[in-house]
């Protein structure tokens, strides 16, 4: 099936009343696990690489992007590549040359007028290169480690923002928060429905690791079309590594603990994709 455009996966999910799962890649094992989970579920998937992950790789996008593209091309699942939470214009401009089908340009922490202006420029640049462009209005909290579920996106402002920027997908603040270690987030489903009615483009849920399965199902029914999951994979990865190393202090071969870590992430991806595609 190989590498496909994100726009196709989002449109297909929307047409079928489901959401496409977008999972964060940090290392090669993440990409392998995400694609394996998609194959097991028999569903498409989005591999997303965040600006923070690029920083972790010394600021170099090419190696982790090339590895993700290769994993996607070798898969029987439909897989797209997405550049996530991009604040740096220099990084944005690398997206088109490294196999990305989409980018999330994140100006959500800027004042409204600045967010509109910067996002409109990013959308113009992205559309000229055939990219699907997502952006955020309402500032989903937690990226700095703080649990901040209080922010909300206003539907009227969202409609105005979408018209002014020309963006293709909108990340909204509806009760989730990034980097939660437990699944206790309660979403504002009435607000999701009002946002879905107010804007013509697909809605994106960030910080979905902290959202329980029933809440995710309801969010998809109310209009979420792309669901971003990162921390849940790292909880599974790190838990498996900790368990393996704890069980045998003499282990030094990374394959001995990376294999169960990768398997644990695969299970998380498979289960999440099934929840998003009832
Ligand atoms: O953009 C990425 C996601 O919003 C991931 O959030 O790590 O809390 O699941 P999470
Ligand atoms: Zn996010």
Coordinates of C-alpha atoms and ligand atoms in Angstrom, one line a residue:
X1 CA 0.0 0.0 0.0
X2 CA 2.9 2.2 0.9
X3 CA 3.2 6.0 1.4
X4 CA 0.0 7.9 0.6
X5 CA -1.0 11.6 1.0
X6 CA -2.4 12.5 4.5
X7 CA -5.3 14.4 2.7
X8 CA -6.5 11.0 1.3
X9 CA -6.5 9.3 4.7
X10 CA -8.3 12.2 6.4
X11 CA -10.9 12.5 3.6
X12 CA -11.5 8.7 3.6
X13 CA -11.9 8.6 7.4
X14 CA -14.3 11.5 7.3
X15 CA -16.4 9.9 4.5
X16 CA -16.7 6.7 6.6
X17 CA -17.5 8.4 9.9
X18 CA -14.2 7.3 11.6
X19 CA -11.0 9.0 12.6
X20 CA -7.5 8.3 11.4
X21 CA -4.9 7.7 14.2
X22 CA -1.8 9.8 14.0
X23 CA 1.1 8.5 16.2
X24 CA 4.3 10.2 17.2
X25 CA 7.6 8.8 16.0
X26 CA 10.6 9.4 18.1
X27 CA 12.9 6.4 17.1
X28 CA 12.8 3.9 14.3
X29 CA 11.1 1.4 16.7
X30 CA 8.2 3.8 17.0
X31 CA 7.7 3.9 13.2
X32 CA 8.0 0.1 13.0
X33 CA 5.5 -0.4 15.8
X34 CA 3.0 2.1 14.5
X35 CA 3.0 0.5 11.0
X36 CA 2.8 -3.0 12.5
X37 CA -0.2 -1.9 14.6
X38 CA -1.9 -0.5 11.5
X39 CA -1.3 -3.8 9.6
X40 CA -2.8 -5.8 12.5
X41 CA -5.8 -3.6 12.6
X42 CA -6.2 -3.5 8.9
X43 CA -6.5 0.3 9.0
X44 CA -4.5 3.3 7.6
X45 CA -2.3 5.3 9.9
X46 CA -0.3 8.6 10.1
X47 CA 3.3 8.6 11.2
X48 CA 4.0 12.0 12.7
X49 CA 7.4 13.6 13.6
X50 CA 7.2 16.6 15.9
X51 CA 9.6 19.5 16.0
X52 CA 10.6 18.3 19.4
X53 CA 11.5 14.9 18.0
X54 CA 13.6 16.6 15.3
X55 CA 15.4 18.6 18.1
X56 CA 16.1 15.2 19.9
X57 CA 17.8 14.1 16.7
X58 CA 20.2 17.0 16.8
X59 CA 17.9 19.2 14.6
X60 CA 18.3 16.9 11.7
X61 CA 15.0 16.0 10.0
X62 CA 16.3 13.9 7.1
X63 CA 17.4 10.7 8.9
X64 CA 14.3 10.1 10.9
X65 CA 12.1 11.2 8.0
X66 CA 13.9 8.9 5.6
X67 CA 13.6 6.0 8.0
X68 CA 9.8 6.6 8.5
X69 CA 9.3 6.9 4.7
X70 CA 11.1 3.6 4.2
X71 CA 9.0 1.9 6.9
X72 CA 5.8 3.2 5.3
X73 CA 6.9 2.1 1.8
X74 CA 7.6 -1.4 3.0
X75 CA 4.1 -1.7 4.7
X76 CA 1.0 -3.3 3.5
X77 CA -1.0 -0.6 5.3
X78 CA -1.8 2.9 3.9
X79 CA 0.6 5.2 5.7
X80 CA 1.2 8.9 5.5
X81 CA 3.9 11.1 7.0
X82 CA 3.1 14.3 8.9
X83 CA 5.3 17.0 10.4
X84 CA 3.8 17.9 13.8
X85 CA 3.8 21.0 16.0
X86 CA 6.1 23.0 13.7
X87 CA 6.8 26.5 15.1
X88 CA 10.1 27.0 13.2
X89 CA 9.6 28.3 9.7
X90 CA 13.0 26.8 8.7
X91 CA 11.8 23.3 9.6
X92 CA 8.4 23.9 7.9
X93 CA 10.2 24.6 4.6
X94 CA 12.0 21.2 4.8
X95 CA 8.7 19.3 4.8
X96 CA 8.1 19.1 1.1
X97 CA 11.5 17.6 0.3
X98 CA 11.4 14.7 2.8
X99 CA 8.3 12.8 1.9
X100 CA 5.7 14.6 4.1
X101 CA 2.2 14.7 2.9
X102 CA 1.1 17.2 5.6
X103 CA 2.3 19.5 8.3
X104 CA 0.8 21.0 11.5
X105 CA 1.9 24.6 11.7
X106 CA 1.6 25.6 15.4
X107 CA 1.1 29.3 16.0
X108 CA -1.4 28.6 18.8
X109 CA 0.5 30.4 21.5
X110 CA 0.6 33.6 19.6
X111 CA -2.1 36.3 19.8
X112 CA -5.1 35.6 17.5
X113 CA -4.0 38.1 14.7
X114 CA -0.4 36.8 14.7
X115 CA -1.7 33.2 14.6
X116 CA -3.9 34.0 11.5
X117 CA -1.2 35.9 9.7
X118 CA 1.6 33.3 10.2
X119 CA -0.8 30.4 9.5
X120 CA -2.1 31.9 6.3
X121 CA 1.5 32.3 5.1
X122 CA 2.3 28.7 6.0
X123 CA -0.9 27.5 4.3
X124 CA 0.0 29.4 1.1
X125 CA 3.5 27.9 1.1
X126 CA 2.2 24.4 1.8
X127 CA -0.6 24.4 -0.8
X128 CA 1.9 25.5 -3.4
X129 CA 3.7 22.2 -2.7
X130 CA 0.7 20.0 -2.4
X131 CA 0.8 19.7 1.4
X132 CA -2.3 19.3 3.7
X133 CA -1.9 21.9 6.4
X134 CA -3.2 21.6 9.9
X135 CA -3.1 24.4 12.5
X136 CA -4.3 25.0 16.0
X137 CA -6.7 27.5 17.6
X138 CA -7.3 27.5 21.4
X139 CA -3.9 26.2 22.7
X140 CA -4.3 22.6 23.9
X141 CA -2.1 22.7 27.0
X142 CA 0.5 20.3 28.4
X143 CA 3.3 20.6 25.9
X144 CA 5.5 22.1 28.6
X145 CA 4.6 19.2 30.9
X146 CA 1.8 21.0 32.7
X147 CA -1.7 19.4 32.6
X148 CA -3.9 22.2 31.4
X149 CA -7.3 20.9 30.3
X150 CA -9.1 24.3 30.8
X151 CA -8.6 25.9 27.4
X152 CA -11.5 25.9 24.9
X153 CA -11.8 26.9 21.2
X154 CA -14.7 29.2 20.5
X155 CA -16.8 28.0 17.5
X156 CA -17.4 31.5 16.1
X157 CA -13.7 32.4 16.2
X158 CA -12.9 29.0 14.7
X159 CA -15.1 29.7 11.7
X160 CA -13.6 33.1 11.2
X161 CA -10.0 31.6 11.6
X162 CA -10.6 28.8 9.1
X163 CA -11.9 31.3 6.5
X164 CA -9.0 33.7 7.1
X165 CA -6.2 31.1 7.0
X166 CA -7.5 28.6 4.4
X167 CA -6.2 25.8 6.6
X168 CA -7.2 22.2 5.8
X169 CA -7.5 20.7 9.4
X170 CA -8.1 22.4 12.7
X171 CA -6.7 21.3 16.1
X172 CA -9.1 22.4 18.8
X173 CA -9.0 22.7 22.6
X174 CA -12.0 20.7 23.9
X175 CA -10.7 19.2 27.2
X176 CA -7.7 17.1 26.3
X177 CA -4.1 18.0 27.3
X178 CA -0.7 16.9 26.1
X179 CA 1.5 14.3 27.9
X180 CA -1.1 13.0 30.4
X181 CA 0.1 9.8 32.1
X182 CA -3.4 8.7 33.0
X183 CA -6.6 8.5 30.9
X184 CA -8.8 10.8 32.9
X185 CA -9.6 13.6 30.4
X186 CA -13.2 14.5 30.1
X187 CA -14.0 16.0 26.7
X188 CA -16.6 18.7 26.0
X189 CA -18.6 16.7 23.4
X190 CA -21.2 19.5 23.0
X191 CA -18.4 21.8 22.0
X192 CA -16.9 19.3 19.6
X193 CA -20.3 19.1 17.8
X194 CA -20.7 22.9 17.7
X195 CA -17.2 23.2 16.3
X196 CA -17.9 20.5 13.7
X197 CA -21.0 22.4 12.6
X198 CA -19.2 25.7 12.6
X199 CA -16.2 24.8 10.4
X200 CA -16.2 23.0 7.0
X201 CA -12.8 21.3 7.6
X202 CA -11.9 18.2 9.6
X203 CA -11.2 18.6 13.4
X204 CA -8.1 17.3 15.0
X205 CA -7.8 16.1 18.6
X206 CA -4.4 16.5 20.3
X207 CA -3.3 15.1 23.6
X208 CA -5.4 12.0 23.0
X209 CA -3.3 9.7 25.3
X210 CA -5.1 11.0 28.3
X211 CA -8.6 10.4 26.8
X212 CA -10.5 7.2 27.7
X213 CA -11.7 4.9 24.9
X214 CA -15.4 5.8 25.4
X215 CA -14.6 9.5 25.3
X216 CA -12.6 8.9 22.1
X217 CA -15.5 7.1 20.5
X218 CA -17.9 9.9 21.4
X219 CA -15.4 12.5 20.0
X220 CA -15.3 10.7 16.7
X221 CA -19.1 10.5 16.6
X222 CA -19.2 14.2 17.3
X223 CA -16.8 15.1 14.5
X224 CA -13.1 14.4 15.3
X225 CA -11.4 13.1 12.1
X226 CA -7.7 13.0 13.1
X227 CA -6.6 11.8 16.5
X228 CA -3.1 12.4 17.7
X229 CA -1.5 10.0 20.2
X230 CA 2.1 10.1 21.5
X231 CA 2.5 9.6 25.2
X232 CA 0.6 6.4 25.3
X233 CA 3.3 4.8 23.1
X234 CA 6.0 6.0 25.4
X235 CA 4.3 4.7 28.5
X236 CA 4.2 1.3 26.8
X237 CA 7.7 1.5 25.5
X238 CA 9.3 2.6 28.8
X239 CA 7.2 0.2 30.9
X240 CA 8.4 -2.7 28.8
X241 CA 12.1 -1.6 29.0
X242 CA 11.8 -1.1 32.8
X243 CA 10.3 -4.5 33.3
X244 CA 12.9 -6.3 31.1
X245 CA 15.9 -4.5 32.7
X246 CA 14.4 -5.1 36.1
X247 CA 14.0 -8.8 35.4
X248 CA 17.6 -9.3 34.2
X249 CA 20.2 -6.8 35.4
X250 CA 22.8 -8.5 33.1
X251 CA 21.0 -7.6 29.9
X252 CA 23.2 -5.3 27.6
X253 CA 21.9 -6.2 24.1
X254 CA 19.4 -3.4 23.3
X255 CA 17.4 -5.9 21.2
X256 CA 16.5 -7.8 24.4
X257 CA 14.5 -4.8 25.7
X258 CA 13.7 -2.9 22.5
X259 CA 11.8 -5.9 21.0
X260 CA 9.3 -6.1 23.9
X261 CA 9.1 -2.3 24.0
X262 CA 8.3 -2.2 20.3
X263 CA 5.7 -5.0 20.7
X264 CA 4.0 -3.1 23.6
X265 CA 3.7 0.0 21.3
X266 CA 2.3 -2.1 18.5
X267 CA -0.5 -3.4 20.8
X268 CA -1.3 0.2 21.9
X269 CA -1.6 1.3 18.2
X270 CA -3.7 -1.6 17.2
X271 CA -6.1 -1.1 20.0
X272 CA -6.4 2.7 19.5
X273 CA -7.0 2.3 15.8
X274 CA -9.9 -0.1 16.4
X275 CA -11.4 2.4 18.9
X276 CA -11.2 5.2 16.3
X277 CA -12.8 3.1 13.5
X278 CA -15.9 1.5 15.0
Ligands
LIG1 O1 0.6 16.2 18.5 C1 0.7 15.1 19.2 C2 -0.3 14.7 20.2 O2 -1.1 15.8 20.5 C3 0.1 13.8 21.2 O3 -0.4 14.1 22.5 O4 1.3 12.7 23.7 O5 -0.6 13.6 24.9 O6 -0.9 11.8 23.3 P1 -0.1 13.0 23.7
LIG2 ZN1 -0.3 17.8 19.9

